[in-house]
Each structure stands twice: as C-alpha cells, then as structure tokens.
CSV table of C-alpha atoms in Angstrom, one decimal:
chain,number,residue,atom,x,y,z
A,1,ALA,CA,-30.3,-14.9,-8.4
A,2,GLN,CA,-28.0,-13.2,-9.7
A,3,SER,CA,-27.3,-9.8,-7.7
A,4,VAL,CA,-24.7,-6.8,-8.3
A,5,THR,CA,-24.3,-4.7,-4.1
A,6,GLN,CA,-23.2,-0.9,-4.5
A,7,PRO,CA,-23.2,-0.9,-0.1
A,8,ASP,CA,-22.1,3.0,-0.4
A,9,ILE,CA,-25.2,5.2,-1.1
A,10,HIS,CA,-23.4,8.1,-2.1
A,11,ILE,CA,-19.7,9.3,-0.7
A,12,THR,CA,-18.5,12.8,-0.3
A,13,VAL,CA,-14.5,13.5,-2.1
A,14,SER,CA,-11.5,16.7,-1.5
A,15,GLU,CA,-11.1,16.7,-5.5
A,16,GLY,CA,-7.7,15.9,-6.0
A,17,ALA,CA,-8.3,13.6,-2.6
A,18,SER,CA,-7.9,9.2,-4.3
A,19,LEU,CA,-11.5,7.6,-4.1
A,20,GLU,CA,-12.7,3.9,-3.9
A,21,LEU,CA,-16.0,2.6,-4.8
A,22,ARG,CA,-17.2,-0.6,-3.5
A,23,CYS,CA,-19.3,-3.2,-5.6
A,24,ASN,CA,-19.3,-6.6,-5.2
A,25,TYR,CA,-22.1,-9.3,-7.2
A,26,SER,CA,-22.8,-12.7,-7.2
A,27,TYR,CA,-22.9,-15.4,-10.0
A,28,GLY,CA,-22.8,-18.5,-10.2
A,29,ALA,CA,-19.9,-18.5,-13.6
A,30,THR,CA,-17.5,-16.0,-14.8
A,31,PRO,CA,-18.8,-12.8,-14.2
A,32,TYR,CA,-18.5,-10.4,-17.3
A,33,LEU,CA,-18.1,-6.9,-15.3
A,34,PHE,CA,-18.1,-2.7,-16.2
A,35,TRP,CA,-17.9,0.2,-14.5
A,36,TYR,CA,-20.6,2.7,-16.0
A,37,VAL,CA,-20.9,6.8,-14.9
A,38,GLN,CA,-23.5,8.2,-15.7
A,39,SER,CA,-23.7,12.7,-15.4
A,40,PRO,CA,-27.4,13.9,-14.5
A,41,GLY,CA,-29.7,13.5,-17.3
A,42,GLN,CA,-27.6,11.7,-19.7
A,43,GLY,CA,-26.4,8.7,-20.7
A,44,LEU,CA,-23.8,6.1,-19.3
A,45,GLN,CA,-20.4,6.3,-20.4
A,46,LEU,CA,-18.6,2.8,-19.8
A,47,LEU,CA,-15.6,3.5,-17.9
A,48,LEU,CA,-13.6,-0.3,-18.0
A,49,LYS,CA,-14.7,-3.1,-18.2
A,50,TYR,CA,-13.6,-6.9,-17.0
A,51,PHE,CA,-14.3,-10.0,-18.9
A,52,SER,CA,-10.8,-13.0,-18.5
A,53,GLY,CA,-6.9,-12.3,-17.6
A,54,ASP,CA,-5.4,-8.9,-15.8
A,55,THR,CA,-8.0,-8.6,-12.5
A,56,LEU,CA,-6.3,-5.0,-12.3
A,57,VAL,CA,-8.0,-3.1,-15.6
A,58,GLN,CA,-7.6,-0.3,-16.7
A,59,GLY,CA,-9.8,2.4,-17.7
A,60,ILE,CA,-11.0,6.2,-19.0
A,61,LYS,CA,-10.1,9.4,-17.2
A,62,GLY,CA,-7.9,8.2,-15.4
A,63,PHE,CA,-9.6,5.3,-13.7
A,64,GLU,CA,-8.8,1.7,-12.9
A,65,ALA,CA,-11.0,-1.6,-11.1
A,66,GLU,CA,-9.3,-4.4,-9.8
A,67,PHE,CA,-10.9,-7.5,-9.2
A,68,LYS,CA,-11.2,-10.1,-6.9
A,69,ARG,CA,-13.0,-13.1,-7.7
A,70,SER,CA,-12.5,-14.9,-3.9
A,71,GLN,CA,-14.6,-11.3,-2.4
A,72,SER,CA,-16.2,-11.2,-5.3
A,73,SER,CA,-15.3,-8.1,-5.9
A,74,PHE,CA,-14.9,-5.1,-9.2
A,75,ASN,CA,-13.7,-2.1,-6.5
A,76,LEU,CA,-13.3,1.1,-8.5
A,77,ARG,CA,-10.2,3.2,-8.1
A,78,LYS,CA,-9.0,7.3,-8.9
A,79,PRO,CA,-6.0,8.1,-7.2
A,80,SER,CA,-7.0,11.8,-7.5
A,81,VAL,CA,-10.6,13.6,-8.2
A,82,HIS,CA,-11.7,16.2,-10.2
A,83,TRP,CA,-14.4,17.6,-9.7
A,84,SER,CA,-15.4,17.0,-13.3
A,85,ASP,CA,-15.7,13.3,-11.9
A,86,ALA,CA,-18.8,14.7,-10.5
A,87,ALA,CA,-21.6,12.7,-11.0
A,88,GLU,CA,-23.5,8.3,-10.6
A,89,TYR,CA,-21.4,4.8,-10.9
A,90,PHE,CA,-22.8,2.0,-11.6
A,91,CYS,CA,-21.2,-2.0,-11.5
A,92,ALA,CA,-23.1,-3.8,-13.3
A,93,VAL,CA,-22.9,-7.7,-14.3
A,94,GLY,CA,-23.2,-9.0,-17.8
A,95,ILE,CA,-25.4,-12.4,-17.5
A,96,SER,CA,-25.9,-15.0,-20.4
A,97,ASN,CA,-30.3,-15.3,-20.9
A,98,PHE,CA,-30.2,-18.1,-23.2
A,99,GLY,CA,-27.4,-16.7,-25.7
A,100,ASN,CA,-28.8,-12.5,-25.4
A,101,GLU,CA,-26.6,-10.2,-22.0
A,102,LYS,CA,-28.6,-8.9,-20.0
A,103,LEU,CA,-26.5,-6.1,-17.7
A,104,THR,CA,-27.5,-5.9,-13.5
A,105,PHE,CA,-27.0,-3.1,-12.3
A,106,GLY,CA,-26.3,-2.3,-8.9
A,107,THR,CA,-27.8,0.6,-7.1
A,108,GLY,CA,-25.8,3.5,-8.2
A,109,THR,CA,-23.2,5.2,-5.8
A,110,ARG,CA,-23.6,9.6,-6.4
A,111,LEU,CA,-20.2,11.0,-6.2
A,112,THR,CA,-19.2,14.1,-4.8
A,113,ILE,CA,-16.1,16.8,-4.7
A,114,ILE,CA,-16.1,19.2,-3.1
A,115,PRO,CA,-13.1,22.1,-3.7
B,1,ASP,CA,-19.7,7.8,-35.8
B,2,THR,CA,-19.4,6.1,-32.2
B,3,GLU,CA,-22.9,6.9,-30.7
B,4,VAL,CA,-25.8,6.6,-30.3
B,5,THR,CA,-29.1,9.1,-31.4
B,6,GLN,CA,-32.1,9.5,-29.4
B,7,THR,CA,-34.9,11.9,-30.1
B,8,PRO,CA,-36.4,13.5,-28.8
B,9,LYS,CA,-34.9,14.8,-25.5
B,10,HIS,CA,-37.7,15.6,-24.2
B,11,LEU,CA,-41.5,14.7,-24.1
B,12,VAL,CA,-44.1,15.6,-22.3
B,13,MET,CA,-47.9,12.8,-23.1
B,14,GLY,CA,-51.5,13.2,-22.1
B,15,MET,CA,-51.8,9.2,-21.7
B,16,THR,CA,-54.5,9.0,-24.2
B,17,ASN,CA,-51.2,9.8,-26.9
B,18,LYS,CA,-50.0,7.8,-28.9
B,19,LYS,CA,-46.7,8.8,-29.3
B,20,SER,CA,-43.4,7.1,-29.7
B,21,LEU,CA,-39.1,7.5,-28.9
B,22,LYS,CA,-36.4,7.1,-31.6
B,23,CYS,CA,-33.2,5.7,-31.3
B,24,GLU,CA,-31.0,5.5,-34.1
B,25,GLN,CA,-26.8,3.9,-35.0
B,26,HIS,CA,-24.1,3.8,-37.2
B,27,MET,CA,-21.7,1.9,-35.7
B,28,GLY,CA,-23.1,-1.7,-37.0
B,29,HIS,CA,-23.9,-3.0,-34.1
B,30,ARG,CA,-26.9,-5.8,-34.2
B,31,ALA,CA,-28.4,-5.7,-30.5
B,32,MET,CA,-29.4,-3.1,-29.6
B,33,TYR,CA,-31.5,-1.7,-26.2
B,34,TRP,CA,-34.9,-0.3,-24.1
B,35,TYR,CA,-34.3,0.1,-20.7
B,36,LYS,CA,-36.0,2.4,-18.2
B,37,GLN,CA,-34.3,4.6,-15.8
B,38,LYS,CA,-37.1,5.9,-12.4
B,39,ALA,CA,-35.1,9.3,-10.5
B,40,LYS,CA,-31.5,7.9,-8.7
B,41,LYS,CA,-32.4,4.3,-10.0
B,42,PRO,CA,-29.6,2.4,-11.5
B,43,PRO,CA,-31.5,1.3,-15.0
B,44,GLU,CA,-34.5,-1.3,-15.8
B,45,LEU,CA,-34.2,-3.4,-18.7
B,46,MET,CA,-37.7,-3.8,-21.3
B,47,PHE,CA,-36.4,-5.1,-24.8
B,48,VAL,CA,-33.4,-6.6,-26.3
B,49,TYR,CA,-33.9,-6.5,-30.2
B,50,SER,CA,-31.2,-9.2,-31.9
B,51,TYR,CA,-31.2,-9.8,-35.7
B,52,GLU,CA,-33.9,-7.3,-36.1
B,53,LYS,CA,-35.8,-9.7,-33.6
B,54,LEU,CA,-37.2,-8.7,-30.6
B,55,SER,CA,-35.0,-11.8,-27.9
B,56,ILE,CA,-36.3,-10.3,-24.6
B,57,ASN,CA,-39.3,-8.8,-22.7
B,58,GLU,CA,-38.7,-7.5,-19.7
B,59,SER,CA,-42.5,-8.7,-19.1
B,60,VAL,CA,-43.2,-4.9,-20.1
B,61,PRO,CA,-46.6,-3.6,-20.7
B,62,SER,CA,-47.9,-4.0,-23.6
B,63,ARG,CA,-49.2,0.4,-23.7
B,64,PHE,CA,-45.1,-0.5,-24.4
B,65,SER,CA,-45.2,-1.2,-28.4
B,66,PRO,CA,-40.9,-1.0,-29.6
B,67,GLU,CA,-40.3,-1.9,-33.4
B,68,CYS,CA,-36.9,-2.5,-34.8
B,69,PRO,CA,-37.6,-1.4,-38.7
B,70,ASN,CA,-34.0,-2.3,-39.3
B,71,SER,CA,-30.3,-3.4,-38.1
B,72,SER,CA,-29.2,0.7,-37.7
B,73,LEU,CA,-32.9,1.7,-35.9
B,74,LEU,CA,-35.1,1.0,-33.2
B,75,ASN,CA,-38.7,2.9,-32.0
B,76,LEU,CA,-40.4,2.5,-28.9
B,77,HIS,CA,-44.2,3.8,-29.7
B,78,LEU,CA,-45.7,4.4,-26.3
B,79,HIS,CA,-50.4,4.3,-26.5
B,80,ALA,CA,-52.5,4.6,-23.2
B,81,LEU,CA,-49.3,5.7,-20.8
B,82,GLN,CA,-49.9,6.7,-16.6
B,83,PRO,CA,-47.6,8.9,-14.7
B,84,GLU,CA,-46.7,6.6,-13.6
B,85,ASP,CA,-44.2,5.6,-17.0
B,86,SER,CA,-42.8,9.3,-16.0
B,87,ALA,CA,-38.5,8.1,-16.6
B,88,LEU,CA,-35.3,8.5,-18.9
B,89,TYR,CA,-35.7,5.9,-21.3
B,90,LEU,CA,-32.7,4.8,-22.9
B,91,CYS,CA,-31.2,3.1,-25.7
B,92,ALA,CA,-27.7,1.3,-26.5
B,93,SER,CA,-26.5,-1.3,-28.7
B,94,ARG,CA,-23.4,-3.5,-28.9
B,95,PRO,CA,-22.2,-5.6,-32.1
B,96,SER,CA,-24.0,-8.5,-30.8
B,97,SER,CA,-25.7,-9.9,-28.3
B,98,GLY,CA,-24.1,-12.5,-27.3
B,99,VAL,CA,-22.1,-12.1,-23.7
B,100,GLY,CA,-18.4,-9.9,-22.6
B,101,GLY,CA,-20.0,-7.6,-24.6
B,102,GLU,CA,-19.7,-3.2,-23.8
B,103,GLN,CA,-23.2,-1.5,-24.6
B,104,TYR,CA,-23.1,1.9,-25.9
B,105,PHE,CA,-26.2,4.5,-24.6
B,106,GLY,CA,-27.3,6.9,-26.2
B,107,PRO,CA,-28.5,10.5,-24.1
B,108,GLY,CA,-31.4,9.8,-23.3
B,109,THR,CA,-35.2,10.6,-24.0
B,110,ARG,CA,-36.7,12.5,-20.7
B,111,LEU,CA,-40.6,11.4,-20.8
B,112,THR,CA,-43.0,12.8,-18.7
B,113,VAL,CA,-46.5,11.7,-18.6
B,114,THR,CA,-49.6,14.3,-17.9
C-alpha cells in the first residue's frame, strides 16, 4: 500500500539556522511528490512539487527539495529559516485512483523557530 | 483570481441541525475536493468531484452529503452530525482530476458539533 512517512513529529531550530525535514514514501510507480505548509487554523499552501526531470526542485519562500529514488525520499531544505516559517509541514504523494489523483499525506512535522 | 474561498469560517451546530458548507473557485478548475482535518492530523480525503460528477467517495457517512451545482461551486450538506465530526473542513481544487497536478486549498471551515 502507498504510504508517506515523516519521521520527525516536531523540530525546533534557531532563526537563521538551516533546516531539513525528512519524507519517505512507499509507492510502486513513479511518484508525484508535494510539500505543503499549513499555518495554525489555515488551509494548506503548496511549497513545491516533483513530477519528473531535475531531482532538485525549487519552491516558494526559499525552500528546495531533493528527490532520491534510491532512498525513496523527498526531503525539504532551507538554508536559513525565518520566524515566519514556524508552521506544520506535510509531505504528500499523488496516487492515481481510476484516473483520478488522490493525495496521501504524511503525518506532518511541526516546526518551531526560536530566536 | 487564484484562490479558493470557503464560507462560513466558523460553524457551531447541534446534533439535530442541518447546515451547509460552501466552497467556491473561479480559476476554471474542473476537479474539486473535500477534506476533513482533525487537530494535529493530516487532511483526510472525503470526496472528489470531476467535471461536476462525484468520482471518489471515501466511504464517508451519509450524514455528509456533497453537491456540485456548477463548475465553480462545491457544497457539503451536514445533517445529524456527531461531536466526533468536529474538525477543520478543507476544500481544494485542481485544473483536472488526472494525475500530476497541484491542489489549491481554501482556508477551511472550523466546525464544532455540540
């Protein structure tokens, strides 16, 4: 069965420090991978996506992610975090269901930024 | 216009009430989604509409009844809900329902069932 694992439930980093959020997926076919961010009580905003091609993808707000097929990973990175990056981050894989795409989300990683 | 709007923002209802949630987009998207999100959990898919037809129902209880009156509008009718149905209800849309496209999410409706 398809699944997405985010091993870190909660991460705390200092403002200005680098960040890496981990995501591993289990899916037999070519995955469509996404990272979404959610601020408290808000909807989800797409940070970046990977469909094919260059395995290093750039997103909004200075985020990037690298697809590694051999490790079934799609980790999110940012070289220097800002206090406004504090939020919940969800990795997701898009799966075909009779021609329709369903998103399967990981359990999320809550990011706290300390001054 | 590149946003998905949802109304109301908050809703409190009793277990015998009937209420509706509304979702609207004017991006010309032909796939629309309802998700339920409990606190500290990821969103769970409830329904998918493709070209105004229901294409996926994730075995959602019949007390939730979706409706897609036109390509821009998606409703979720609520009746005889239970307290455990309290959650954030998110709507999303995509240009089409096929694989490989991103979903655009609305801000959600915070539902409390008393």
